[in-house]
DNA sequence: GATGAATGAGATTTCATTCAT
DNA sequence: TATGAATGAAATCTCATTCAT
């Protein structure tokens, strides 16, 4: 991809930031023109940068994934153990909430993410880092052994994603309570006997896109 | 009057059943015409019965709530204790999955449910029954004491609702695993220290509609 | 036309009365179902009596024309001269206001009136009576000689028809003022020099339907 | 910005002119698509310019009012006295006929006119100019003293508006005759005793919209 | 005969996307 | 390259009219 002129670059970043904001507020189906307007550009400019909605979603996703990956690595470096790093990531990372929001409402988002090399790559990196984090936490004994990183991902993403739009403080508290309950479920020993086998991150991928999250 | 009703009644039921099906597959925003076509009626018929999408959603909700309430009472009667009844309901009731799906994507659904007396009433009954069930389970010691029925409702609904569309068997298993993990979180003793206070069902209601679940 | 059973007859009259009412309130384009509902019958019944909207309009018109003709004859019999009879008719006959209202908004109404023998006939009788009335008033010197019955009809109908919907008292007064001004114009001697020739009632008829009043 | 404006401006004007034409022919309720088609644009274009029918009506009205105001001022400047100016305006201004047509069928139009600042302002200016014109004519003795500008407006508008759609020459003559008769009524001295008080233009305004002309 | 359920064509309005300037 | 105007394909909803009961 060719280097963009400074002003074009600025525009691109502005659009991504604006889209992230609006996606969080109003979902992925918001009119393109609204995004353009809030970003202060014409629709034409938006479409020049992102030929269709899918590419815009993928670009937002790539940016957000990158940022989450950074957060995850920082947490891993700075926290004493994997569990602390995991909870810090999950409870503190704003972008993580966005990520799952993006991934949620229709699975459609995943199609787009996987179609764009840029976002697919950072997605893969993020998954790898998550694999390692979960494995470490299990080695520490702080995540139960009968779950896989895929299980962790699914449960956390569901909880984080669904609660995103809450704006009043009571809603924030309720979200946090749900999240902590879910985390307790991931630690529970002894816990229920789970059907099937631990879910790996590899198992997710496309299949995620095609069904599990389809509640558009 | 009662004579023609048979015809109309059949159609009405057919439309509700069809809408339930399609809502589950494709969300609440599916074109009205698709619903009509699959039900084998004209759009006009659909609109005669349900003047707008909201009324259709409310009607589907009323039907589903009623069925869940029946399931809940059956489980309570037939199972040895509250926890068994609760897990049976949560893992076996097909309609429960629909319920939460309906409640989810935008909160919009709640507005409609509350606007229609029919669905509002059965919703209230369902909530009352849930209150009692959770209270009993806590008395048995099978649900942790620091959560309220609202917490239970939120967590379970998130997990059930989001997984609904999964059609391949692997997805079903993954859903079930998530659900069991969440249930383990509800039993965890000792669990994390939760912020705020237990959430009651009263606290939900409209506030649910207006924010927490708004990821449309 | 066959004699109707008593109850059918009652229904027919009821529908006509209701339609007259609603036409005055909301115009000729009101949904058929509204008329049926207010009349307390099913749409099917309405359509059985009046195969389409046009026939209903014609039936209302026939009823109203007949009533206006009766009013006119009564006025002629009871008032001392033609001018008094004319002003009494024009200022007092409720049905006259309806008549013009019917005739107005689209000209469409005339098509229907002329298509139905029943209303066409009474329309013709009314026209004949009007001819005579105007001629007599001119003989008395109370209507200027350079106008024809058609002129009178047009001017009065415009003023009466347009003011119909006024419900507040101020509007009623304004309507009456306009009407009196128009009547003064019909008496003015000497008045403006008018182009063309006096307009007869024959000259109206279909041409009225096809253009002059078409402001639908 | 100014560059593209040329294009858009041309289109906007074209749409307004087309709408004026069609409104006169077929009334205010003509399908938006017909207007778009005759103007040679897509519906989308029409809706981009005028978000709903009301805005289109208001825009047409503003254009027409402006043009009438210009006609009035020209007549006032060029004619020897107020009465001549008045009759010239009333008998010669094509746009005046459109104006009243717009104002008529439902009062709805007024709502829209008043909702849009642009048309509201020019409407007010027109009213002020009319006030002055009528006052001057009364000072000259050419309009009777017991009427107000509101009376004049109502009577003239009724006559002009209702006859608008006439296309055949005979209809034109008939319209002109009615108009002259009405004008004679405005001059008649001595005339009938009118109920109530002279109607001012202030008294019209919204009340016009809400009742008097409502024969939609 | 009466009823009101069903139909489907048509009107309004919105938006993703293309393209002229 | 940026802009925003234009397009037209949906989607929602309404109603005249037909027809089964």
mmCIF file of N, CA and C in Angstrom, chain A residues 121-209:
data_model
loop_
_atom_site.group_PDB
_atom_site.id
_atom_site.type_symbol
_atom_site.label_atom_id
_atom_site.label_comp_id
_atom_site.label_asym_id
_atom_site.label_seq_id
_atom_site.Cartn_x
_atom_site.Cartn_y
_atom_site.Cartn_z
ATOM 1 N N UNK A 121 -4.260 -10.112 10.006
ATOM 2 C CA UNK A 121 -2.960 -10.354 10.610
ATOM 3 C C UNK A 121 -2.914 -9.946 12.074
ATOM 4 N N UNK A 122 -3.398 -8.763 12.333
ATOM 5 C CA UNK A 122 -3.313 -8.323 13.727
ATOM 6 C C UNK A 122 -4.274 -9.152 14.586
ATOM 7 N N UNK A 123 -5.344 -9.590 13.961
ATOM 8 C CA UNK A 123 -6.262 -10.468 14.670
ATOM 9 C C UNK A 123 -5.543 -11.755 15.053
ATOM 10 N N UNK A 124 -4.815 -12.288 14.110
ATOM 11 C CA UNK A 124 -4.088 -13.528 14.389
ATOM 12 C C UNK A 124 -3.069 -13.326 15.520
ATOM 13 N N UNK A 125 -2.368 -12.213 15.480
ATOM 14 C CA UNK A 125 -1.389 -11.928 16.531
ATOM 15 C C UNK A 125 -2.064 -11.829 17.903
ATOM 16 N N UNK A 126 -3.202 -11.198 17.879
ATOM 17 C CA UNK A 126 -3.902 -11.030 19.132
ATOM 18 C C UNK A 126 -4.322 -12.386 19.689
ATOM 19 N N UNK A 127 -4.780 -13.230 18.777
ATOM 20 C CA UNK A 127 -5.208 -14.556 19.183
ATOM 21 C C UNK A 127 -4.030 -15.344 19.784
ATOM 22 N N UNK A 128 -2.910 -15.203 19.125
ATOM 23 C CA UNK A 128 -1.732 -15.932 19.616
ATOM 24 C C UNK A 128 -1.380 -15.472 21.024
ATOM 25 N N UNK A 129 -1.412 -14.173 21.217
ATOM 26 C CA UNK A 129 -1.074 -13.631 22.544
ATOM 27 C C UNK A 129 -2.078 -14.118 23.585
ATOM 28 N N UNK A 130 -3.327 -14.206 23.162
ATOM 29 C CA UNK A 130 -4.359 -14.671 24.084
ATOM 30 C C UNK A 130 -4.123 -16.133 24.457
ATOM 31 N N UNK A 131 -3.800 -16.932 23.456
ATOM 32 C CA UNK A 131 -3.492 -18.350 23.696
ATOM 33 C C UNK A 131 -2.465 -18.475 24.808
ATOM 34 N N UNK A 132 -1.446 -17.730 24.645
ATOM 35 C CA UNK A 132 -0.340 -17.818 25.592
ATOM 36 C C UNK A 132 -0.770 -17.367 26.976
ATOM 37 N N UNK A 133 -1.506 -16.287 26.992
ATOM 38 C CA UNK A 133 -1.954 -15.754 28.285
ATOM 39 C C UNK A 133 -2.801 -16.775 29.035
ATOM 40 N N UNK A 134 -3.720 -17.375 28.324
ATOM 41 C CA UNK A 134 -4.597 -18.344 28.970
ATOM 42 C C UNK A 134 -3.789 -19.564 29.418
ATOM 43 N N UNK A 135 -2.909 -20.017 28.544
ATOM 44 C CA UNK A 135 -2.092 -21.181 28.918
ATOM 45 C C UNK A 135 -1.304 -20.905 30.196
ATOM 46 N N UNK A 136 -0.737 -19.709 30.258
ATOM 47 C CA UNK A 136 0.027 -19.343 31.452
ATOM 48 C C UNK A 136 -0.849 -19.304 32.701
ATOM 49 N N UNK A 137 -2.045 -18.737 32.517
ATOM 50 C CA UNK A 137 -2.925 -18.644 33.682
ATOM 51 C C UNK A 137 -3.316 -20.037 34.170
ATOM 52 N N UNK A 138 -3.499 -20.922 33.202
ATOM 53 C CA UNK A 138 -3.836 -22.291 33.609
ATOM 54 C C UNK A 138 -2.654 -22.947 34.307
ATOM 55 N N UNK A 139 -1.469 -22.657 33.813
ATOM 56 C CA UNK A 139 -0.271 -23.201 34.453
ATOM 57 C C UNK A 139 -0.176 -22.697 35.893
ATOM 58 N N UNK A 140 -0.589 -21.473 36.098
ATOM 59 C CA UNK A 140 -0.598 -20.895 37.445
ATOM 60 C C UNK A 140 -1.700 -21.488 38.320
ATOM 61 N N UNK A 141 -2.682 -22.107 37.650
ATOM 62 C CA UNK A 141 -3.832 -22.630 38.389
ATOM 63 C C UNK A 141 -4.953 -21.615 38.567
ATOM 64 N N UNK A 142 -4.874 -20.498 37.872
ATOM 65 C CA UNK A 142 -5.896 -19.477 38.104
ATOM 66 C C UNK A 142 -7.025 -19.512 37.078
ATOM 67 N N UNK A 143 -6.878 -20.264 36.027
ATOM 68 C CA UNK A 143 -8.013 -20.537 35.132
ATOM 69 C C UNK A 143 -8.174 -22.045 35.102
ATOM 70 N N UNK A 144 -9.379 -22.525 35.202
ATOM 71 C CA UNK A 144 -9.606 -23.956 35.293
ATOM 72 C C UNK A 144 -9.076 -24.671 34.048
ATOM 73 N N UNK A 145 -8.729 -25.885 34.197
ATOM 74 C CA UNK A 145 -8.009 -26.601 33.148
ATOM 75 C C UNK A 145 -8.906 -27.118 32.033
ATOM 76 N N UNK A 146 -10.209 -27.200 32.326
ATOM 77 C CA UNK A 146 -11.084 -27.802 31.307
ATOM 78 C C UNK A 146 -11.635 -26.793 30.309
ATOM 79 N N UNK A 147 -11.117 -25.579 30.294
ATOM 80 C CA UNK A 147 -11.548 -24.637 29.261
ATOM 81 C C UNK A 147 -10.381 -24.321 28.337
ATOM 82 N N UNK A 148 -10.686 -23.890 27.138
ATOM 83 C CA UNK A 148 -9.648 -23.474 26.201
ATOM 84 C C UNK A 148 -9.720 -21.965 26.015
ATOM 85 N N UNK A 149 -8.737 -21.423 25.343
ATOM 86 C CA UNK A 149 -8.749 -19.975 25.091
ATOM 87 C C UNK A 149 -10.001 -19.545 24.338
ATOM 88 N N UNK A 150 -10.509 -20.426 23.508
ATOM 89 C CA UNK A 150 -11.744 -20.114 22.787
ATOM 90 C C UNK A 150 -12.919 -19.941 23.725
ATOM 91 N N UNK A 151 -12.994 -20.802 24.735
ATOM 92 C CA UNK A 151 -14.067 -20.661 25.725
ATOM 93 C C UNK A 151 -13.964 -19.317 26.429
ATOM 94 N N UNK A 152 -12.742 -19.004 26.809
ATOM 95 C CA UNK A 152 -12.507 -17.748 27.526
ATOM 96 C C UNK A 152 -12.946 -16.577 26.656
ATOM 97 N N UNK A 153 -12.492 -16.628 25.430
ATOM 98 C CA UNK A 153 -12.795 -15.563 24.487
ATOM 99 C C UNK A 153 -14.304 -15.388 24.312
ATOM 100 N N UNK A 154 -14.971 -16.482 24.112
ATOM 101 C CA UNK A 154 -16.418 -16.415 23.879
ATOM 102 C C UNK A 154 -17.127 -15.814 25.077
ATOM 103 N N UNK A 155 -16.842 -16.341 26.231
ATOM 104 C CA UNK A 155 -17.576 -15.891 27.408
ATOM 105 C C UNK A 155 -17.304 -14.412 27.697
ATOM 106 N N UNK A 156 -16.050 -14.052 27.661
ATOM 107 C CA UNK A 156 -15.702 -12.663 27.964
ATOM 108 C C UNK A 156 -16.276 -11.729 26.901
ATOM 109 N N UNK A 157 -16.166 -12.145 25.665
ATOM 110 C CA UNK A 157 -16.623 -11.241 24.615
ATOM 111 C C UNK A 157 -18.125 -11.045 24.684
ATOM 112 N N UNK A 158 -18.826 -12.095 25.012
ATOM 113 C CA UNK A 158 -20.277 -11.957 25.142
ATOM 114 C C UNK A 158 -20.612 -10.928 26.199
ATOM 115 N N UNK A 159 -19.969 -11.088 27.333
ATOM 116 C CA UNK A 159 -20.305 -10.200 28.443
ATOM 117 C C UNK A 159 -19.869 -8.770 28.159
ATOM 118 N N UNK A 160 -18.680 -8.628 27.671
ATOM 119 C CA UNK A 160 -18.219 -7.262 27.400
ATOM 120 C C UNK A 160 -19.010 -6.616 26.275
ATOM 121 N N UNK A 161 -19.215 -7.360 25.256
ATOM 122 C CA UNK A 161 -19.861 -6.789 24.077
ATOM 123 C C UNK A 161 -21.275 -6.351 24.341
ATOM 124 N N UNK A 162 -21.996 -7.151 25.055
ATOM 125 C CA UNK A 162 -23.395 -6.848 25.248
ATOM 126 C C UNK A 162 -23.618 -5.661 26.150
ATOM 127 N N UNK A 163 -22.687 -5.422 26.999
ATOM 128 C CA UNK A 163 -22.935 -4.360 27.959
ATOM 129 C C UNK A 163 -22.448 -2.990 27.502
ATOM 130 N N UNK A 164 -21.912 -2.991 26.361
ATOM 131 C CA UNK A 164 -21.187 -1.817 25.933
ATOM 132 C C UNK A 164 -21.971 -0.513 25.990
ATOM 133 N N UNK A 165 -23.192 -0.549 25.509
ATOM 134 C CA UNK A 165 -23.887 0.720 25.312
ATOM 135 C C UNK A 165 -24.370 1.371 26.595
ATOM 136 N N UNK A 166 -24.228 0.681 27.662
ATOM 137 C CA UNK A 166 -24.717 1.226 28.922
ATOM 138 C C UNK A 166 -24.051 2.563 29.230
ATOM 139 N N UNK A 167 -24.853 3.533 29.512
ATOM 140 C CA UNK A 167 -24.244 4.828 29.787
ATOM 141 C C UNK A 167 -24.485 5.278 31.237
ATOM 142 N N UNK A 168 -25.604 4.862 31.813
ATOM 143 C CA UNK A 168 -25.802 5.336 33.188
ATOM 144 C C UNK A 168 -24.913 4.535 34.136
ATOM 145 N N UNK A 169 -24.573 5.132 35.262
ATOM 146 C CA UNK A 169 -23.634 4.511 36.197
ATOM 147 C C UNK A 169 -24.151 3.176 36.715
ATOM 148 N N UNK A 170 -25.456 3.074 36.974
ATOM 149 C CA UNK A 170 -26.001 1.815 37.474
ATOM 150 C C UNK A 170 -25.710 0.702 36.459
ATOM 151 N N UNK A 171 -25.854 1.041 35.183
ATOM 152 C CA UNK A 171 -25.576 0.057 34.142
ATOM 153 C C UNK A 171 -24.118 -0.371 34.163
ATOM 154 N N UNK A 172 -23.249 0.572 34.405
ATOM 155 C CA UNK A 172 -21.819 0.249 34.468
ATOM 156 C C UNK A 172 -21.552 -0.755 35.580
ATOM 157 N N UNK A 173 -22.177 -0.499 36.710
ATOM 158 C CA UNK A 173 -21.971 -1.405 37.834
ATOM 159 C C UNK A 173 -22.513 -2.788 37.494
ATOM 160 N N UNK A 174 -23.696 -2.824 36.901
ATOM 161 C CA UNK A 174 -24.272 -4.123 36.553
ATOM 162 C C UNK A 174 -23.377 -4.875 35.573
ATOM 163 N N UNK A 175 -22.803 -4.155 34.646
ATOM 164 C CA UNK A 175 -21.899 -4.787 33.684
ATOM 165 C C UNK A 175 -20.709 -5.399 34.408
ATOM 166 N N UNK A 176 -20.179 -4.611 35.315
ATOM 167 C CA UNK A 176 -18.990 -5.089 35.993
ATOM 168 C C UNK A 176 -19.295 -6.342 36.822
ATOM 169 N N UNK A 177 -20.449 -6.324 37.452
ATOM 170 C CA UNK A 177 -20.854 -7.501 38.228
ATOM 171 C C UNK A 177 -20.956 -8.740 37.327
ATOM 172 N N UNK A 178 -21.573 -8.592 36.175
ATOM 173 C CA UNK A 178 -21.689 -9.742 35.271
ATOM 174 C C UNK A 178 -20.316 -10.246 34.854
ATOM 175 N N UNK A 179 -19.461 -9.302 34.560
ATOM 176 C CA UNK A 179 -18.137 -9.695 34.111
ATOM 177 C C UNK A 179 -17.409 -10.478 35.191
ATOM 178 N N UNK A 180 -17.508 -10.007 36.434
ATOM 179 C CA UNK A 180 -16.822 -10.691 37.525
ATOM 180 C C UNK A 180 -17.431 -12.073 37.768
ATOM 181 N N UNK A 181 -18.731 -12.173 37.627
ATOM 182 C CA UNK A 181 -19.365 -13.490 37.769
ATOM 183 C C UNK A 181 -18.830 -14.449 36.709
ATOM 184 N N UNK A 182 -18.712 -13.934 35.506
ATOM 185 C CA UNK A 182 -18.203 -14.785 34.427
ATOM 186 C C UNK A 182 -16.757 -15.206 34.725
ATOM 187 N N UNK A 183 -15.969 -14.256 35.212
ATOM 188 C CA UNK A 183 -14.572 -14.602 35.540
ATOM 189 C C UNK A 183 -14.547 -15.658 36.640
ATOM 190 N N UNK A 184 -15.435 -15.527 37.609
ATOM 191 C CA UNK A 184 -15.499 -16.558 38.656
ATOM 192 C C UNK A 184 -15.818 -17.921 38.052
ATOM 193 N N UNK A 185 -16.662 -17.903 37.046
ATOM 194 C CA UNK A 185 -16.976 -19.168 36.378
ATOM 195 C C UNK A 185 -15.752 -19.776 35.711
ATOM 196 N N UNK A 186 -14.874 -18.933 35.228
ATOM 197 C CA UNK A 186 -13.664 -19.432 34.557
ATOM 198 C C UNK A 186 -12.647 -19.992 35.552
ATOM 199 N N UNK A 187 -12.794 -19.624 36.812
ATOM 200 C CA UNK A 187 -11.845 -20.091 37.826
ATOM 201 C C UNK A 187 -12.397 -21.254 38.627
ATOM 202 N N UNK A 188 -13.725 -21.468 38.520
ATOM 203 C CA UNK A 188 -14.390 -22.369 39.445
ATOM 204 C C UNK A 188 -13.779 -23.771 39.450
ATOM 205 N N UNK A 189 -13.313 -24.165 40.622
ATOM 206 C CA UNK A 189 -12.805 -25.517 40.782
ATOM 207 C C UNK A 189 -13.310 -26.029 42.106
ATOM 208 N N UNK A 190 -14.021 -27.108 42.155
ATOM 209 C CA UNK A 190 -14.455 -27.851 40.959
ATOM 210 C C UNK A 190 -15.657 -27.179 40.337
ATOM 211 N N UNK A 191 -15.734 -27.247 39.022
ATOM 212 C CA UNK A 191 -16.873 -26.630 38.343
ATOM 213 C C UNK A 191 -17.734 -27.712 37.739
ATOM 214 N N UNK A 192 -18.735 -27.280 36.971
ATOM 215 C CA UNK A 192 -19.604 -28.236 36.281
ATOM 216 C C UNK A 192 -18.772 -29.052 35.311
ATOM 217 N N UNK A 193 -19.315 -30.182 34.957
ATOM 218 C CA UNK A 193 -18.685 -30.979 33.918
ATOM 219 C C UNK A 193 -19.123 -30.395 32.577
ATOM 220 N N UNK A 194 -18.164 -29.971 31.778
ATOM 221 C CA UNK A 194 -18.497 -29.318 30.513
ATOM 222 C C UNK A 194 -18.572 -30.330 29.381
ATOM 223 N N UNK A 195 -19.521 -30.191 28.516
ATOM 224 C CA UNK A 195 -19.621 -31.107 27.367
ATOM 225 C C UNK A 195 -18.539 -30.749 26.357
ATOM 226 N N UNK A 196 -18.216 -31.666 25.493
ATOM 227 C CA UNK A 196 -17.240 -31.407 24.440
ATOM 228 C C UNK A 196 -15.848 -31.204 25.000
ATOM 229 N N UNK A 197 -14.980 -30.589 24.174
ATOM 230 C CA UNK A 197 -13.594 -30.380 24.561
ATOM 231 C C UNK A 197 -13.294 -28.894 24.648
ATOM 232 N N UNK A 198 -12.209 -28.560 25.329
ATOM 233 C CA UNK A 198 -11.807 -27.150 25.388
ATOM 234 C C UNK A 198 -11.762 -26.547 23.999
ATOM 235 N N UNK A 199 -12.200 -25.315 23.881
ATOM 236 C CA UNK A 199 -12.251 -24.663 22.583
ATOM 237 C C UNK A 199 -10.987 -23.849 22.367
ATOM 238 N N UNK A 200 -10.327 -24.143 21.237
ATOM 239 C CA UNK A 200 -9.102 -23.400 20.919
ATOM 240 C C UNK A 200 -9.456 -22.145 20.109
ATOM 241 N N UNK A 201 -8.509 -21.269 19.987
ATOM 242 C CA UNK A 201 -8.767 -20.088 19.160
ATOM 243 C C UNK A 201 -8.871 -20.461 17.680
ATOM 244 N N UNK A 202 -8.146 -21.482 17.280
ATOM 245 C CA UNK A 202 -8.228 -21.884 15.871
ATOM 246 C C UNK A 202 -9.652 -22.289 15.500
ATOM 247 N N UNK A 203 -10.280 -22.937 16.428
ATOM 248 C CA UNK A 203 -11.641 -23.399 16.154
ATOM 249 C C UNK A 203 -12.613 -22.269 15.900
ATOM 250 N N UNK A 204 -12.275 -21.136 16.384
ATOM 251 C CA UNK A 204 -13.188 -20.010 16.160
ATOM 252 C C UNK A 204 -13.030 -19.540 14.717
ATOM 253 N N UNK A 205 -12.481 -18.353 14.507
ATOM 254 C CA UNK A 205 -12.250 -17.946 13.122
ATOM 255 C C UNK A 205 -13.548 -17.860 12.371
ATOM 256 N N UNK A 206 -13.583 -18.486 11.195
ATOM 257 C CA UNK A 206 -14.756 -18.316 10.344
ATOM 258 C C UNK A 206 -16.058 -18.804 10.962
ATOM 259 N N UNK A 207 -15.930 -19.882 11.638
ATOM 260 C CA UNK A 207 -17.184 -20.406 12.179
ATOM 261 C C UNK A 207 -17.829 -19.388 13.115
ATOM 262 N N UNK A 208 -16.996 -18.621 13.749
ATOM 263 C CA UNK A 208 -17.538 -17.565 14.584
ATOM 264 C C UNK A 208 -18.393 -16.643 13.734
ATOM 265 N N UNK A 209 -17.812 -16.340 12.586
ATOM 266 C CA UNK A 209 -18.511 -15.399 11.716
ATOM 267 C C UNK A 209 -19.841 -15.955 11.244
#
